[in-house]
Amino acid sequence: MIFKGLLDDARSIRDRDPAARTTLEVFLLYQGFHALILHRQAHWLYKHKRFFLARWLSQFARHMTGIEIHPGATIGRRLFIDHGMGIVIGETAEIGDDCTIYHGVTLGGTGHDTGKRHPTIGNNVLISTGAKVLGPFHVGDNSRIGANAVVLQEVPPNSTVVGMKARVVKIDGQRVPSYDLDQIHLPDPLAQELCRLQHRVYANEQKLWREELRDREADE
């Protein structure tokens, strides 16, 4: 059963990474896959209250792969960790099925919560390079988190969040598979807000100009 799950993970990585040629290549050469193998063993030890051994194995995995996953974290099927260096996943984090996580991602806490401290990631979610998802909230299914976003609150399903602090941006209300994210042509909510403010300033200037013109005509 465990081997079948790992085989599904490896095949999923092969299918979703254009650089992967064979499943054997994933088994032998992909650090993200190695981190998954070690985490699933560490998580089994953690669930059976072998906390020291679980933590030792997770630290060994961190040393070998550059990916730090607490043994208490719950990870679903077919997770694709692309590159992976610098990823940190906290103890109470939960990740659904068919997700993609790029390097430099943190699924962490804010330091202000107890108990459930880390995010719950839904199914088919993509988290791009350098994103920080901090706190015990839910990221909805089929959502996409842009590069270097700092997410501090709930993310609705089927949405994209970008920016610091991250804002939700809907993409035509359509479900988009997590591995199809165009990380370059994302909408910029800050630029959009600046454009709206610029439009309002221009409208107010025009209104003031017309009022001033009417006052001059009345004086004449």
mmCIF file of N, CA, C and O in Angstrom, residues 66-108:
data_model
loop_
_atom_site.group_PDB
_atom_site.id
_atom_site.type_symbol
_atom_site.label_atom_id
_atom_site.label_comp_id
_atom_site.label_asym_id
_atom_site.label_seq_id
_atom_site.Cartn_x
_atom_site.Cartn_y
_atom_site.Cartn_z
ATOM 1 N N GLY A 66 17.308 19.643 1.816
ATOM 2 C CA GLY A 66 17.059 21.084 1.928
ATOM 3 C C GLY A 66 15.587 21.416 2.118
ATOM 4 O O GLY A 66 15.198 22.578 2.032
ATOM 5 N N ILE A 67 14.766 20.405 2.378
ATOM 6 C CA ILE A 67 13.324 20.572 2.562
ATOM 7 C C ILE A 67 12.985 20.164 3.987
ATOM 8 O O ILE A 67 13.271 19.025 4.396
ATOM 9 N N GLU A 68 12.378 21.062 4.746
ATOM 10 C CA GLU A 68 12.059 20.773 6.142
ATOM 11 C C GLU A 68 10.559 20.576 6.302
ATOM 12 O O GLU A 68 9.773 21.519 6.175
ATOM 13 N N ILE A 69 10.161 19.341 6.590
ATOM 14 C CA ILE A 69 8.757 19.002 6.819
ATOM 15 C C ILE A 69 8.645 18.414 8.219
ATOM 16 O O ILE A 69 9.256 17.382 8.510
ATOM 17 N N HIS A 70 7.889 19.057 9.078
ATOM 18 C CA HIS A 70 7.709 18.508 10.422
ATOM 19 C C HIS A 70 6.981 17.171 10.313
ATOM 20 O O HIS A 70 6.044 17.028 9.516
ATOM 21 N N PRO A 71 7.379 16.188 11.099
ATOM 22 C CA PRO A 71 6.743 14.867 10.981
ATOM 23 C C PRO A 71 5.252 14.877 11.317
ATOM 24 O O PRO A 71 4.518 13.961 10.931
ATOM 25 N N GLY A 72 4.778 15.906 12.010
ATOM 26 C CA GLY A 72 3.357 15.988 12.316
ATOM 27 C C GLY A 72 2.502 16.473 11.165
ATOM 28 O O GLY A 72 1.277 16.330 11.191
ATOM 29 N N ALA A 73 3.110 17.067 10.146
ATOM 30 C CA ALA A 73 2.348 17.601 9.009
ATOM 31 C C ALA A 73 1.666 16.468 8.248
ATOM 32 O O ALA A 73 2.226 15.376 8.093
ATOM 33 N N THR A 74 0.447 16.748 7.764
ATOM 34 C CA THR A 74 -0.316 15.760 7.009
ATOM 35 C C THR A 74 -0.273 16.115 5.528
ATOM 36 O O THR A 74 -0.655 17.219 5.141
ATOM 37 N N ILE A 75 0.197 15.184 4.706
ATOM 38 C CA ILE A 75 0.368 15.433 3.269
ATOM 39 C C ILE A 75 -0.445 14.415 2.486
ATOM 40 O O ILE A 75 -0.347 13.200 2.719
ATOM 41 N N GLY A 76 -1.248 14.905 1.545
ATOM 42 C CA GLY A 76 -2.100 14.043 0.728
ATOM 43 C C GLY A 76 -1.339 13.356 -0.392
ATOM 44 O O GLY A 76 -0.104 13.337 -0.420
ATOM 45 N N ARG A 77 -2.090 12.847 -1.338
ATOM 46 C CA ARG A 77 -1.509 12.076 -2.439
ATOM 47 C C ARG A 77 -0.996 12.988 -3.552
ATOM 48 O O ARG A 77 -1.512 14.065 -3.773
ATOM 49 N N ARG A 78 0.041 12.506 -4.209
ATOM 50 C CA ARG A 78 0.559 13.098 -5.450
ATOM 51 C C ARG A 78 1.015 14.555 -5.272
ATOM 52 O O ARG A 78 0.786 15.394 -6.150
ATOM 53 N N LEU A 79 1.650 14.850 -4.165
ATOM 54 C CA LEU A 79 2.264 16.167 -3.994
ATOM 55 C C LEU A 79 3.489 16.265 -4.896
ATOM 56 O O LEU A 79 4.323 15.369 -4.925
ATOM 57 N N PHE A 80 3.599 17.372 -5.615
ATOM 58 C CA PHE A 80 4.768 17.644 -6.458
ATOM 59 C C PHE A 80 5.549 18.790 -5.829
ATOM 60 O O PHE A 80 5.096 19.920 -5.824
ATOM 61 N N ILE A 81 6.715 18.470 -5.279
ATOM 62 C CA ILE A 81 7.628 19.481 -4.751
ATOM 63 C C ILE A 81 8.662 19.750 -5.841
ATOM 64 O O ILE A 81 9.522 18.907 -6.096
ATOM 65 N N ASP A 82 8.567 20.894 -6.498
ATOM 66 C CA ASP A 82 9.454 21.215 -7.619
ATOM 67 C C ASP A 82 10.678 21.962 -7.106
ATOM 68 O O ASP A 82 10.554 23.018 -6.486
ATOM 69 N N HIS A 83 11.853 21.431 -7.354
ATOM 70 C CA HIS A 83 13.137 21.940 -6.838
ATOM 71 C C HIS A 83 13.170 21.767 -5.315
ATOM 72 O O HIS A 83 13.922 20.957 -4.817
ATOM 73 N N GLY A 84 12.390 22.536 -4.596
ATOM 74 C CA GLY A 84 12.173 22.241 -3.180
ATOM 75 C C GLY A 84 13.082 22.911 -2.182
ATOM 76 O O GLY A 84 12.726 23.011 -1.017
ATOM 77 N N MET A 85 14.254 23.360 -2.579
ATOM 78 C CA MET A 85 15.195 23.921 -1.609
ATOM 79 C C MET A 85 14.548 25.054 -0.811
ATOM 80 O O MET A 85 13.926 25.950 -1.368
ATOM 81 N N GLY A 86 14.671 24.979 0.510
ATOM 82 C CA GLY A 86 14.190 26.049 1.369
ATOM 83 C C GLY A 86 12.734 25.956 1.762
ATOM 84 O O GLY A 86 12.218 26.845 2.439
ATOM 85 N N ILE A 87 12.041 24.892 1.380
ATOM 86 C CA ILE A 87 10.643 24.723 1.794
ATOM 87 C C ILE A 87 10.583 24.375 3.275
ATOM 88 O O ILE A 87 11.367 23.564 3.773
ATOM 89 N N VAL A 88 9.629 25.003 3.989
ATOM 90 C CA VAL A 88 9.386 24.703 5.401
ATOM 91 C C VAL A 88 7.889 24.453 5.578
ATOM 92 O O VAL A 88 7.071 25.307 5.212
ATOM 93 N N ILE A 89 7.545 23.301 6.152
ATOM 94 C CA ILE A 89 6.152 22.937 6.390
ATOM 95 C C ILE A 89 5.991 22.619 7.869
ATOM 96 O O ILE A 89 6.651 21.719 8.392
ATOM 97 N N GLY A 90 5.108 23.360 8.538
ATOM 98 C CA GLY A 90 4.970 23.259 9.983
ATOM 99 C C GLY A 90 4.203 22.038 10.461
ATOM 100 O O GLY A 90 3.555 21.319 9.688
ATOM 101 N N GLU A 91 4.219 21.857 11.770
ATOM 102 C CA GLU A 91 3.693 20.648 12.421
ATOM 103 C C GLU A 91 2.218 20.400 12.153
ATOM 104 O O GLU A 91 1.807 19.271 11.898
ATOM 105 N N THR A 92 1.390 21.428 12.223
ATOM 106 C CA THR A 92 -0.056 21.230 12.072
ATOM 107 C C THR A 92 -0.556 21.572 10.669
ATOM 108 O O THR A 92 -1.763 21.681 10.456
ATOM 109 N N ALA A 93 0.373 21.750 9.732
ATOM 110 C CA ALA A 93 -0.031 22.000 8.346
ATOM 111 C C ALA A 93 -0.677 20.751 7.750
ATOM 112 O O ALA A 93 -0.306 19.622 8.081
ATOM 113 N N GLU A 94 -1.643 20.978 6.864
ATOM 114 C CA GLU A 94 -2.297 19.894 6.143
ATOM 115 C C GLU A 94 -2.316 20.257 4.658
ATOM 116 O O GLU A 94 -2.675 21.381 4.294
ATOM 117 N N ILE A 95 -1.955 19.302 3.816
ATOM 118 C CA ILE A 95 -1.897 19.525 2.370
ATOM 119 C C ILE A 95 -2.758 18.469 1.697
ATOM 120 O O ILE A 95 -2.617 17.268 1.969
ATOM 121 N N GLY A 96 -3.648 18.904 0.804
ATOM 122 C CA GLY A 96 -4.545 17.986 0.110
ATOM 123 C C GLY A 96 -3.865 17.243 -1.027
ATOM 124 O O GLY A 96 -2.637 17.198 -1.134
ATOM 125 N N ASP A 97 -4.672 16.675 -1.909
ATOM 126 C CA ASP A 97 -4.171 15.875 -3.028
ATOM 127 C C ASP A 97 -3.834 16.761 -4.230
ATOM 128 O O ASP A 97 -4.422 17.821 -4.428
ATOM 129 N N ASP A 98 -2.861 16.300 -5.024
ATOM 130 C CA ASP A 98 -2.527 16.889 -6.329
ATOM 131 C C ASP A 98 -2.053 18.339 -6.228
ATOM 132 O O ASP A 98 -2.321 19.153 -7.121
ATOM 133 N N CYS A 99 -1.355 18.663 -5.167
ATOM 134 C CA CYS A 99 -0.834 20.028 -4.993
ATOM 135 C C CYS A 99 0.577 20.137 -5.561
ATOM 136 O O CYS A 99 1.279 19.141 -5.755
ATOM 137 N N THR A 100 0.988 21.372 -5.828
ATOM 138 C CA THR A 100 2.334 21.666 -6.316
ATOM 139 C C THR A 100 2.931 22.768 -5.452
ATOM 140 O O THR A 100 2.291 23.793 -5.220
ATOM 141 N N ILE A 101 4.156 22.547 -4.983
ATOM 142 C CA ILE A 101 4.839 23.531 -4.140
ATOM 143 C C ILE A 101 6.230 23.767 -4.725
ATOM 144 O O ILE A 101 6.987 22.816 -4.955
ATOM 145 N N TYR A 102 6.581 25.028 -4.924
ATOM 146 C CA TYR A 102 7.892 25.394 -5.445
ATOM 147 C C TYR A 102 8.848 25.765 -4.311
ATOM 148 O O TYR A 102 8.443 25.861 -3.146
ATOM 149 N N HIS A 103 10.101 25.978 -4.663
ATOM 150 C CA HIS A 103 11.132 26.220 -3.653
ATOM 151 C C HIS A 103 10.892 27.523 -2.899
ATOM 152 O O HIS A 103 10.272 28.458 -3.398
ATOM 153 N N GLY A 104 11.400 27.557 -1.669
ATOM 154 C CA GLY A 104 11.314 28.757 -0.844
ATOM 155 C C GLY A 104 9.970 28.993 -0.196
ATOM 156 O O GLY A 104 9.752 30.037 0.422
ATOM 157 N N VAL A 105 9.053 28.052 -0.282
ATOM 158 C CA VAL A 105 7.702 28.217 0.284
ATOM 159 C C VAL A 105 7.724 27.902 1.778
ATOM 160 O O VAL A 105 8.406 26.977 2.220
ATOM 161 N N THR A 106 6.948 28.666 2.549
ATOM 162 C CA THR A 106 6.759 28.393 3.973
ATOM 163 C C THR A 106 5.274 28.218 4.267
ATOM 164 O O THR A 106 4.475 29.088 3.924
ATOM 165 N N LEU A 107 4.932 27.105 4.864
ATOM 166 C CA LEU A 107 3.601 26.891 5.432
ATOM 167 C C LEU A 107 3.789 26.941 6.938
ATOM 168 O O LEU A 107 4.095 25.932 7.582
ATOM 169 N N GLY A 108 3.668 28.139 7.499
ATOM 170 C CA GLY A 108 4.059 28.354 8.879
ATOM 171 C C GLY A 108 2.984 28.991 9.724
ATOM 172 O O GLY A 108 1.824 29.126 9.321
#
